[in-house]
XYZ file of C-alpha atoms in Angstrom:
689
model
C -42.571 -28.243 -96.686
C -39.387 -30.254 -97.463
C -37.495 -31.530 -94.426
C -34.610 -29.113 -94.894
C -36.903 -26.117 -94.972
C -38.627 -26.614 -91.653
C -38.542 -23.583 -89.384
C -36.164 -23.894 -86.480
C -37.366 -24.378 -82.995
C -35.559 -21.823 -80.871
C -35.106 -18.793 -83.067
C -37.699 -16.083 -82.529
C -38.705 -14.509 -85.877
C -40.245 -11.106 -86.354
C -43.874 -10.841 -85.249
C -46.382 -11.479 -87.990
C -50.112 -11.242 -88.255
C -52.194 -13.984 -86.756
C -53.536 -16.438 -89.242
C -56.895 -18.025 -89.061
C -57.549 -21.404 -87.546
C -58.220 -22.889 -84.174
C -56.219 -21.775 -81.158
C -53.294 -23.921 -80.020
C -54.333 -25.777 -76.836
C -50.825 -25.393 -75.395
C -50.940 -21.583 -75.472
C -51.571 -20.226 -71.990
C -50.845 -23.546 -70.268
C -48.504 -23.690 -67.242
C -46.003 -26.564 -67.523
C -44.452 -28.040 -64.395
C -45.823 -25.105 -62.392
C -43.068 -22.952 -63.894
C -43.281 -22.308 -67.653
C -46.163 -20.171 -68.917
C -46.570 -21.135 -72.592
C -47.019 -18.312 -75.095
C -47.324 -18.270 -78.867
C -45.989 -21.107 -81.012
C -42.730 -20.326 -82.800
C -42.361 -23.414 -84.986
C -43.676 -26.901 -85.602
C -41.599 -29.906 -86.670
C -42.156 -33.594 -87.232
C -41.662 -34.548 -83.593
C -42.260 -31.397 -81.573
C -43.580 -27.866 -81.509
C -41.690 -24.958 -80.007
C -43.252 -22.147 -78.024
C -42.061 -18.888 -76.599
C -42.575 -19.157 -72.848
C -41.911 -17.311 -69.605
C -39.943 -18.968 -66.832
C -41.921 -17.699 -63.841
C -39.309 -18.856 -61.342
C -36.388 -16.943 -62.885
C -38.478 -14.284 -64.684
C -36.945 -14.834 -68.127
C -38.151 -15.679 -71.614
C -37.216 -19.148 -72.894
C -38.069 -21.509 -75.735
C -40.011 -24.618 -74.704
C -40.058 -27.599 -77.066
C -43.074 -29.831 -76.463
C -43.103 -33.337 -77.910
C -46.152 -34.138 -79.996
C -48.958 -36.097 -78.395
C -48.252 -39.823 -78.624
C -44.455 -39.657 -78.785
C -44.231 -38.828 -75.086
C -46.468 -41.822 -74.284
C -43.797 -44.254 -75.506
C -41.799 -44.964 -72.320
C -38.745 -46.195 -74.236
C -38.737 -43.128 -76.472
C -39.266 -40.790 -73.525
C -36.381 -42.415 -71.637
C -34.044 -41.966 -74.628
C -35.245 -38.398 -75.028
C -34.463 -37.622 -71.376
C -31.002 -39.234 -71.593
C -30.040 -37.273 -74.665
C -31.506 -34.050 -73.257
C -29.243 -34.470 -70.242
C -26.256 -35.146 -72.481
C -26.990 -32.020 -74.523
C -27.408 -29.981 -71.343
C -23.858 -30.924 -70.342
C -22.541 -29.088 -73.392
C -21.290 -25.703 -72.246
C -20.075 -23.874 -75.332
C -20.662 -20.317 -76.567
C -21.853 -21.646 -79.959
C -24.355 -24.184 -78.607
C -27.962 -23.336 -77.764
C -28.175 -23.957 -74.021
C -30.626 -26.511 -72.618
C -31.979 -25.209 -69.298
C -34.442 -27.830 -68.136
C -36.356 -30.984 -69.059
C -39.560 -32.283 -67.618
C -42.698 -34.346 -67.935
C -45.944 -32.605 -67.007
C -48.654 -35.275 -66.844
C -47.420 -36.975 -70.032
C -46.313 -33.781 -71.802
C -42.561 -34.209 -72.380
C -40.760 -30.912 -72.885
C -37.407 -29.167 -73.034
C -36.682 -25.602 -71.887
C -33.957 -23.965 -73.961
C -32.276 -20.665 -74.643
C -34.397 -18.412 -76.855
C -32.383 -16.777 -79.647
C -33.766 -13.576 -81.137
C -32.542 -13.524 -84.736
C -32.666 -15.682 -87.867
C -31.289 -18.958 -89.258
C -28.386 -19.675 -91.566
C -30.978 -20.617 -94.200
C -32.029 -16.958 -94.286
C -28.397 -15.940 -94.818
C -28.004 -18.435 -97.677
C -31.139 -17.129 -99.390
C -29.972 -13.509 -99.090
C -26.183 -13.756 -99.562
C -25.153 -17.001 -101.275
C -23.001 -17.478 -103.232
C -20.615 -15.674 -100.911
C -16.870 -15.201 -100.607
C -14.824 -18.029 -99.064
C -13.808 -15.798 -96.155
C -17.433 -14.998 -95.334
C -18.448 -18.655 -95.686
C -15.690 -19.850 -93.353
C -16.533 -17.125 -90.820
C -20.048 -18.611 -90.623
C -18.873 -22.229 -90.627
C -16.086 -21.872 -88.039
C -18.352 -21.415 -84.960
C -20.530 -24.301 -86.203
C -17.508 -26.600 -86.420
C -16.272 -25.337 -83.032
C -19.617 -26.280 -81.449
C -19.562 -29.721 -83.101
C -15.979 -30.250 -81.932
C -17.073 -29.654 -78.332
C -19.946 -32.099 -78.815
C -17.722 -34.769 -80.348
C -15.290 -34.456 -77.444
C -18.243 -35.179 -75.154
C -19.339 -38.193 -77.185
C -22.387 -36.484 -78.719
C -23.141 -36.723 -82.450
C -25.579 -34.149 -83.803
C -26.879 -36.120 -86.845
C -28.997 -33.253 -88.141
C -26.597 -30.482 -89.122
C -28.364 -28.163 -91.572
C -28.824 -24.407 -92.057
C -32.131 -24.477 -90.191
C -30.333 -25.719 -87.072
C -27.759 -22.921 -87.174
C -29.090 -19.764 -85.506
C -27.647 -16.284 -85.907
C -28.594 -13.871 -83.141
C -29.244 -10.205 -83.780
C -25.857 -9.397 -82.208
C -24.040 -11.758 -84.625
C -23.546 -14.756 -82.339
C -23.754 -18.111 -84.127
C -25.469 -20.955 -82.240
C -26.047 -24.615 -83.144
C -29.312 -26.108 -81.897
C -30.914 -29.529 -81.424
C -27.938 -31.446 -80.022
C -28.973 -34.915 -79.018
C -32.542 -34.945 -80.282
C -31.796 -36.879 -83.476
C -29.703 -39.347 -81.503
C -32.559 -39.758 -79.006
C -34.893 -40.738 -81.805
C -32.464 -42.993 -83.593
C -30.356 -44.635 -80.949
C -31.648 -48.102 -81.764
C -32.994 -47.410 -85.268
C -31.460 -48.776 -88.419
C -31.207 -45.936 -90.915
C -31.579 -47.167 -94.454
C -32.774 -45.575 -97.626
C -35.388 -48.225 -98.211
C -36.899 -49.559 -95.053
C -35.512 -47.630 -92.131
C -35.934 -44.149 -90.727
C -33.651 -41.437 -92.015
C -32.567 -39.115 -89.226
C -31.456 -35.747 -90.551
C -32.372 -33.786 -93.631
C -31.740 -35.755 -96.805
C -29.673 -33.003 -98.473
C -27.065 -33.279 -95.703
C -27.024 -37.040 -95.064
C -23.697 -38.852 -95.126
C -23.526 -41.794 -97.595
C -22.897 -44.398 -94.887
C -26.009 -43.272 -93.008
C -28.097 -43.895 -96.140
C -26.507 -47.137 -97.283
C -25.405 -48.840 -94.053
C -27.425 -47.172 -91.310
C -24.313 -46.218 -89.331
C -23.130 -42.794 -88.271
C -20.490 -41.245 -86.101
C -18.776 -37.864 -85.831
C -17.766 -38.104 -89.504
C -21.431 -37.895 -90.514
C -21.524 -34.428 -88.941
C -18.298 -33.567 -90.813
C -19.970 -34.584 -94.100
C -22.981 -32.371 -93.359
C -20.695 -29.401 -92.630
C -18.960 -29.973 -95.974
C -22.322 -29.876 -97.773
C -23.269 -26.749 -95.831
C -19.974 -25.073 -96.828
C -20.615 -26.022 -100.465
C -24.042 -24.395 -100.248
C -22.620 -21.182 -98.765
C -19.997 -20.957 -101.523
C -22.324 -21.715 -104.438
C -25.860 -20.990 -103.290
C -26.922 -24.510 -104.376
C -26.968 -27.973 -102.852
C -24.440 -30.443 -104.317
C -27.088 -33.092 -104.993
C -30.572 -32.310 -106.270
C -33.390 -34.639 -107.253
C -37.115 -34.872 -107.750
C -37.536 -36.954 -104.600
C -35.619 -37.517 -101.348
C -34.745 -41.058 -102.505
C -33.018 -39.681 -105.615
C -31.021 -37.233 -103.495
C -30.024 -39.996 -101.066
C -28.954 -42.189 -104.005
C -26.645 -39.435 -105.281
C -25.032 -39.061 -101.850
C -24.074 -42.744 -102.028
C -23.009 -42.952 -105.693
C -21.804 -39.484 -106.722
C -18.984 -37.310 -105.411
C -19.632 -33.718 -104.417
C -18.259 -31.659 -107.289
C -15.739 -28.870 -106.599
C -17.486 -25.561 -105.773
C -15.263 -23.838 -108.338
C -17.261 -25.488 -111.140
C -20.143 -23.178 -110.221
C -18.038 -20.323 -108.879
C -14.812 -20.069 -110.923
C -11.940 -18.369 -109.196
C -12.150 -20.172 -105.861
C -8.713 -21.211 -104.576
C -7.829 -24.867 -105.037
C -7.400 -25.381 -101.302
C -11.039 -24.322 -100.759
C -12.133 -27.012 -103.244
C -9.847 -29.442 -101.386
C -11.423 -28.601 -98.016
C -14.922 -29.313 -99.390
C -13.709 -32.533 -101.051
C -12.055 -33.686 -97.824
C -15.154 -33.068 -95.706
C -17.557 -34.664 -98.231
C -15.521 -37.710 -99.235
C -17.912 -40.603 -99.764
C -15.495 -42.958 -98.028
C -15.767 -41.785 -94.430
C -12.247 -43.069 -93.782
C -10.982 -40.190 -95.960
C -12.826 -37.515 -93.988
C -11.481 -35.786 -90.861
C -12.008 -38.081 -87.875
C -14.204 -35.534 -86.100
C -15.073 -31.844 -86.014
C -11.962 -31.059 -83.974
C -9.741 -32.162 -86.868
C -11.988 -30.349 -89.347
C -11.706 -27.194 -87.228
C -7.932 -27.342 -87.622
C -8.326 -27.547 -91.430
C -10.833 -24.671 -91.412
C -8.386 -22.503 -89.468
C -5.611 -23.267 -91.984
C -7.795 -22.337 -94.956
C -9.111 -19.209 -93.218
C -5.549 -18.127 -92.468
C -4.505 -18.623 -96.088
C -7.479 -16.546 -97.245
C -6.675 -13.820 -94.718
C -3.102 -13.689 -95.993
C -4.362 -13.235 -99.549
C -2.842 -16.513 -100.786
C -4.302 -17.168 -104.240
C -3.041 -20.747 -104.618
C -1.147 -22.956 -102.192
C -0.275 -26.298 -103.827
C 1.091 -27.741 -100.583
C -2.050 -26.844 -98.628
C -4.228 -28.162 -101.461
C -2.249 -31.412 -101.557
C -2.460 -31.748 -97.784
C -6.219 -31.168 -97.561
C -7.420 -33.193 -100.544
C -8.542 -36.799 -99.841
C -6.347 -39.639 -101.154
C -7.122 -41.253 -104.507
C -7.971 -44.949 -104.050
C -7.249 -47.857 -106.366
C -10.533 -48.951 -108.014
C -9.911 -52.671 -107.365
C -7.922 -52.910 -104.129
C -9.135 -49.715 -102.415
C -5.599 -48.833 -101.291
C -4.062 -45.382 -101.927
C -2.302 -45.064 -105.290
C 0.251 -42.614 -106.620
C 0.747 -40.657 -109.810
C 0.822 -42.718 -112.988
C 4.398 -42.230 -114.254
C 5.570 -43.506 -117.639
C 7.428 -46.740 -117.108
C 10.749 -46.596 -118.817
C 10.875 -50.316 -119.537
C 7.584 -50.497 -121.430
C 6.497 -46.921 -121.991
C 3.076 -47.708 -120.520
C 1.211 -45.999 -117.748
C -0.853 -47.371 -114.897
C -1.622 -47.019 -111.197
C 1.216 -47.877 -108.871
C 0.296 -49.327 -105.468
C 1.183 -47.337 -102.377
C 4.482 -48.452 -100.946
C 6.186 -48.775 -104.349
C 8.702 -46.085 -103.368
C 6.356 -43.259 -104.362
C 4.376 -40.713 -102.348
C 0.578 -41.134 -102.534
C -1.219 -38.572 -104.650
C -4.369 -36.655 -103.773
C -7.710 -36.466 -105.446
C -7.060 -32.758 -106.041
C -3.431 -32.672 -107.107
C -1.381 -29.513 -107.006
C -1.486 -27.846 -110.361
C -4.462 -29.922 -111.617
C -7.646 -27.906 -112.239
C -10.465 -28.750 -109.858
C -12.798 -29.548 -112.734
C -10.405 -32.150 -114.098
C -9.744 -33.742 -110.761
C -13.411 -33.995 -109.834
C -13.913 -36.938 -112.166
C -11.173 -38.921 -110.439
C -13.226 -39.909 -107.406
C -12.858 -43.121 -105.510
C -15.503 -44.839 -107.611
C -14.464 -43.426 -111.019
C -13.308 -46.073 -113.529
C -9.596 -45.948 -114.200
C -9.504 -47.203 -117.755
C -11.518 -49.450 -120.018
C -10.238 -52.711 -121.378
C -9.194 -51.221 -124.723
C -7.148 -48.576 -122.975
C -5.427 -51.168 -120.793
C -4.612 -53.316 -123.821
C -3.150 -50.356 -125.613
C -1.190 -49.458 -122.517
C 0.214 -53.010 -122.297
C 1.424 -53.074 -125.934
C 5.178 -52.589 -126.448
C 6.269 -49.182 -127.594
C 7.421 -48.913 -131.247
C 11.194 -48.999 -131.718
C 12.787 -45.654 -131.839
C 14.641 -44.397 -134.908
C 18.397 -44.401 -134.687
C 19.596 -40.930 -133.712
C 22.249 -38.899 -135.389
C 25.715 -38.640 -133.961
C 25.993 -36.316 -130.985
C 27.367 -32.892 -131.146
C 30.799 -32.023 -130.051
C 31.451 -32.788 -126.382
C 31.639 -29.104 -125.471
C 27.963 -28.461 -126.167
C 26.593 -31.223 -123.912
C 29.055 -30.283 -121.218
C 27.866 -26.682 -121.230
C 24.269 -27.797 -121.154
C 24.997 -30.165 -118.274
C 26.806 -27.409 -116.402
C 23.888 -25.017 -116.924
C 21.467 -27.663 -115.673
C 23.593 -28.291 -112.576
C 23.837 -24.563 -111.835
C 20.118 -24.003 -112.392
C 19.244 -27.024 -110.257
C 21.562 -25.857 -107.486
C 20.107 -22.352 -107.548
C 16.587 -23.740 -107.649
C 17.215 -26.101 -104.754
C 18.829 -23.288 -102.798
C 15.936 -20.965 -103.468
C 13.497 -23.736 -102.622
C 15.301 -24.492 -99.388
C 15.833 -20.926 -98.197
C 12.511 -19.650 -99.464
C 10.232 -22.554 -98.509
C 11.527 -25.961 -97.448
C 13.376 -24.863 -94.343
C 10.195 -23.298 -93.000
C 7.579 -25.262 -91.072
C 3.863 -24.649 -90.805
C 2.631 -23.406 -87.441
C -0.127 -25.772 -86.264
C -3.440 -24.513 -84.912
C -3.614 -24.620 -81.116
C -6.595 -22.335 -80.590
C -8.856 -23.361 -77.675
C -6.385 -26.053 -76.593
C -5.136 -26.285 -73.014
C -1.696 -24.922 -72.211
C 0.048 -28.290 -71.905
C -1.507 -29.618 -75.126
C -0.679 -26.451 -77.088
C 2.920 -26.330 -75.869
C 3.443 -30.010 -76.658
C 2.038 -29.681 -80.197
C 4.105 -26.578 -80.996
C 7.286 -28.081 -79.553
C 6.688 -31.285 -81.508
C 6.502 -29.098 -84.622
C 9.948 -27.686 -83.751
C 9.022 -24.309 -82.306
C 9.933 -22.653 -79.020
C 6.868 -21.598 -77.046
C 6.494 -18.335 -75.153
C 3.401 -17.845 -72.993
C 2.267 -14.234 -73.222
C 0.177 -12.256 -70.789
C -3.224 -13.870 -70.350
C -6.327 -11.978 -71.436
C -10.027 -12.184 -70.687
C -12.269 -13.895 -73.226
C -16.041 -14.318 -73.288
C -15.684 -17.101 -75.901
C -12.652 -19.208 -74.935
C -12.764 -21.083 -71.589
C -10.243 -20.227 -68.885
C -6.795 -21.753 -69.356
C -7.209 -22.377 -73.107
C -5.405 -20.656 -75.986
C -7.025 -17.439 -77.244
C -4.452 -16.551 -79.916
C -1.035 -17.465 -81.231
C 1.611 -15.361 -82.966
C 2.547 -16.388 -85.634
C -0.934 -17.739 -86.255
C -1.997 -21.158 -87.483
C -0.856 -21.882 -91.038
C 2.018 -19.390 -90.920
C 5.450 -20.471 -92.127
C 8.299 -20.111 -89.634
C 11.787 -21.471 -89.087
C 12.349 -24.399 -86.770
C 13.333 -22.989 -83.414
C 11.421 -19.737 -83.890
C 9.295 -18.538 -81.005
C 5.526 -18.871 -81.098
C 3.759 -16.748 -78.500
C 0.505 -18.153 -77.176
C -1.991 -16.147 -75.148
C -4.170 -17.994 -72.639
C -7.681 -17.093 -71.612
C -8.517 -15.837 -68.153
C -12.100 -16.846 -68.816
C -15.026 -14.510 -68.729
C -14.026 -11.067 -67.517
C -15.557 -10.594 -64.066
C -15.160 -7.830 -61.519
C -16.171 -7.947 -57.838
C -18.632 -5.325 -56.670
C -16.663 -2.958 -54.378
C -17.825 -2.155 -50.864
C -20.369 0.619 -51.276
C -21.693 1.166 -47.728
C -20.578 4.448 -46.185
C -19.509 6.062 -49.474
C -21.151 9.161 -50.863
C -23.042 8.745 -54.117
C -20.235 10.423 -56.048
C -17.606 8.200 -54.413
C -19.659 5.076 -55.129
C -20.081 5.964 -58.806
C -16.326 6.553 -59.127
C -15.559 3.209 -57.429
C -17.859 1.353 -59.851
C -16.248 3.061 -62.846
C -12.818 1.831 -61.700
C -13.939 -1.817 -62.115
C -15.891 -1.186 -65.330
C -19.302 -1.493 -63.701
C -22.255 0.839 -64.204
C -24.356 2.741 -61.676
C -27.877 1.355 -61.838
C -31.035 2.481 -60.041
C -30.550 4.763 -57.009
C -33.204 4.630 -54.281
C -33.270 6.900 -51.232
C -34.196 5.624 -47.777
C -34.145 6.962 -44.194
C -31.474 5.410 -42.013
C -30.865 5.754 -38.296
C -27.229 4.655 -38.599
C -26.002 5.958 -41.985
C -25.588 9.719 -42.425
C -27.399 11.656 -45.094
C -26.178 11.126 -48.735
C -24.165 7.998 -47.902
C -24.745 4.522 -49.384
C -26.682 2.119 -47.168
C -26.271 -1.033 -49.327
C -25.827 -2.255 -52.922
C -27.528 -4.868 -55.073
C -25.702 -7.167 -55.852
C -23.829 -7.136 -52.568
C -20.144 -6.334 -52.254
C -17.867 -9.104 -53.519
C -20.327 -10.465 -56.093
C -18.518 -10.897 -59.440
C -20.140 -9.291 -62.497
C -19.295 -8.874 -66.169
C -18.032 -5.494 -67.402
C -20.836 -3.009 -67.899
C -23.198 -4.705 -65.442
C -25.374 -2.371 -63.371
C -25.230 -2.092 -59.579
C -28.258 -0.643 -57.766
C -27.729 1.505 -54.661
C -29.785 2.518 -51.630
C -28.693 5.984 -50.399
C -29.486 7.357 -46.947
C -31.756 10.373 -46.517
C -30.536 10.668 -42.939
C -32.567 10.021 -39.800
C -36.334 9.866 -40.130
C -37.988 12.947 -38.511
C -40.764 12.204 -35.988
C -43.675 14.621 -35.543
C -44.201 15.334 -31.827
C -47.648 16.937 -31.961
C -49.470 19.105 -29.354
C -50.655 17.057 -26.380
C -51.680 19.887 -23.938
C -55.090 19.146 -22.482
C -54.932 15.516 -23.668
C -54.686 12.505 -21.373
C -51.049 12.037 -20.394
C -51.193 8.220 -20.622
C -52.385 8.319 -24.222
C -49.729 10.887 -25.123
C -46.999 8.722 -23.589
C -48.078 5.542 -25.425
C -48.188 7.318 -28.790
C -44.839 9.052 -28.439
C -43.051 5.908 -27.248
C -44.520 3.952 -30.160
C -42.856 6.476 -32.468
C -39.520 5.800 -30.803
C -39.340 8.838 -28.524
C -38.512 8.803 -24.811
C -41.220 10.339 -22.542
C -40.421 12.004 -19.224
C -43.432 12.916 -16.974
C -43.647 15.643 -14.334
C -46.787 15.154 -12.148
C -46.235 17.741 -9.366
C -48.329 20.545 -10.802
C -51.780 21.624 -9.532
C -54.059 23.156 -12.088
C -57.414 24.704 -11.572
C -58.135 24.595 -15.340
C -56.695 21.226 -16.419
C -58.226 18.054 -15.044
C -56.033 15.682 -13.148
C -54.104 13.235 -15.437
C -54.147 15.543 -18.437
C -51.104 17.292 -19.909
C -50.620 20.822 -18.635
C -47.571 21.545 -20.815
C -44.881 19.746 -22.894
C -41.299 20.336 -24.000
C -40.784 20.696 -26.916
C -44.188 22.098 -27.553
C -44.367 20.972 -31.243
C -42.179 20.289 -34.314
C -40.112 17.152 -35.014
C -37.578 15.021 -33.171
C -35.552 11.911 -34.029
C -35.768 8.421 -32.660
C -34.484 8.284 -29.057
C -35.045 11.991 -28.337
C -36.915 12.998 -25.110
C -40.307 14.697 -24.715
C -41.134 16.133 -21.251
C -44.806 16.122 -20.269
C -46.112 18.163 -17.296
C -49.205 16.382 -15.958
C -51.967 18.072 -13.925
C -52.752 16.923 -10.393
C -55.984 18.839 -10.633
C -56.835 21.884 -8.417
C -55.222 22.258 -4.946
C -57.722 21.235 -2.081
C -58.009 23.139 1.245
C -59.884 22.021 4.394
C -62.719 24.348 5.417
C -62.011 25.495 9.053
C -64.627 25.544 11.786
C -65.834 29.166 12.398
C -69.184 28.467 14.010
C -70.093 30.943 16.804
C -67.386 33.347 15.672
C -68.227 36.869 14.838
C -68.719 37.541 11.191
C -65.599 39.658 10.848
C -63.308 37.144 12.530
C -64.740 34.275 10.491
C -64.367 36.205 7.214
C -60.755 37.059 7.992
C -59.819 33.436 8.706
C -61.450 32.053 5.557
C -60.014 34.689 3.279
C -56.575 34.001 4.678
C -56.950 30.440 3.406
C -57.827 31.665 -0.067
C -61.541 31.253 0.091
C -64.102 33.721 -1.155
C -66.596 34.595 1.631
C -70.292 35.288 1.151
C -72.603 36.246 4.099
C -76.293 35.429 4.450
C -78.810 35.540 7.387
C -80.797 32.549 8.453
C -84.561 32.739 8.256
C -84.882 33.270 12.003
C -82.178 35.933 12.128
C -81.938 37.497 15.619
C -79.425 40.216 14.757
C -76.605 38.855 16.899
C -73.994 38.740 14.038
C -72.483 35.354 14.949
C -71.856 32.436 12.529
C -74.560 29.827 12.834
C -73.171 27.447 10.078
C -71.038 27.396 6.838
C -71.524 25.935 3.377
C -69.413 23.884 2.608
C -69.273 22.719 6.161
C -66.290 22.627 8.433
C -63.774 19.834 7.646
C -64.647 19.438 3.960
C -61.797 19.553 1.377
C -62.578 22.007 -1.350
C -60.486 23.621 -4.055
C -58.570 26.657 -3.054
C -60.493 29.788 -4.025
C -63.859 28.162 -3.585
C -66.738 30.302 -2.192
C -67.694 29.706 1.451
C -71.136 30.964 2.551
C -71.537 32.153 6.201
C -75.008 31.903 7.638
C -75.496 34.405 10.575
C -77.905 34.174 13.455
């Protein structure tokens, strides 16, 4: 597979059937005790990328694992870690986020954001060639991401369609910041003996020929990428990577309009500016290129077919073939009639490679390395002009005077129209994503009055930076006109309102007021919160969330009912322990005699059954057992007197004669005997003599 067709590391493609072959040893492995490695997504020259699960945060990530051997090189690993940390510092909506970096027993890895979608290469295959507006809409977030990197001192060095990811929701993300720099920090990049970092189709000439690169190398790659979007083809093709690299060094990128006629000249100029072989003619970094992209996008949005001034402004300068200094148009010299390049500074404005009014195809051959003229042409140009034939006598003076007057009037009208229709207007500069002070200073320097409008929320532009301007970048306005800028409030966040104590309906209404959604509702008994009122929320009150985020609620079902149970006839101590363990209060009444319930058991309870709530009271009546009465002494009493006394005490009396009964009728003894304590109602037997 050619280098520029490698699959990207962090984009998750659609699931496909499993091919044959041995299983990947990384699959199923747990890295750093945190990342459970799943199926492999892609494999490159230095690393393989796997879909993995972050067990600590319960999310799916992409884990890039360096190939065996590379991680063993301590110097390489140290550079890799440094650049991974630098890339992780990039916080930009169009940059694939780096979450973590680690070394698990010699396995060096990166944990990154996993993007579900496809790459820009897929878009090129399906859509290119595409309209300039569509191409710039895809390029703009790429340039914005590179601009953020360049401001942080990070050069990508491997900008290509495979490293531009497009999520299913349309977000554009640039991946692999810092990795190429980690590999090539101390490597000389030459076309012959060194290591070429980056795909050959997008390499800047100076990286091939001199082994040097800076932010302008990324600018060159973006220019090639834009060319490919506009035409569906790469600007330089060859049978081998060396041939392609040679063309980058020795051949200019041709105007896209040669393959796609009808493109505006300023689009050709933007491509020429970004892909100038002399890096001094390119934008200094992606931030400057982003400004140019915004100007071209604005012109396209306004339906401008041709804009000579914009074309002139964007096109790179034409250089003198011998001295390398900018040159100007080649006017006819009145003293000799010859033509030739005039050095810059000879009281002329420098011309551009793509001059206003010159077809892109014609201007493409006038690159910095194109020959100006051969020796025969220069000799012919240096020869004196042939003498002119003597002219006839002039007409009458009235004719020339009228012509002169007409010229003066036409010139005056033309200058007036030019002034009032164009020259007195200034171009509004692009201040998008700049801080307030920087934006105001740039607009005021351009001659405009600045009005700061009401700030708005933005999920893309950081807080305090410009979201929009009216008139927009590239518009023409009079000096002194007002330009209204709108600043970002940052990501729109709303605090979770206090939910506790509200009814479910009230809570749902309160969430709707701050653009939050009601999530999962779970019911729970509560001793302190009444039925149908919110106990708590997750996240808690005050936590700031994005619009549409869900808030889970716990709603009270009221107090938990406690089953009392029937404890009559059961041991009172056991009943008390059980009821108190349930949270009830037990009150005991132990003053009751019972002939049927043993002592210590429950005779009765209040309430007798049903349910109570925590803290309610249960009254237990506990048996003292049967009431005991002392048997009186009735020995030697007559049977009738003894019976009467015992029955008065509640005893049952039974009479029997002893074996030696004499017939006297007196009590000889009792059973139970006198003085014994027996339950009231017991039977006392009288034995008569």
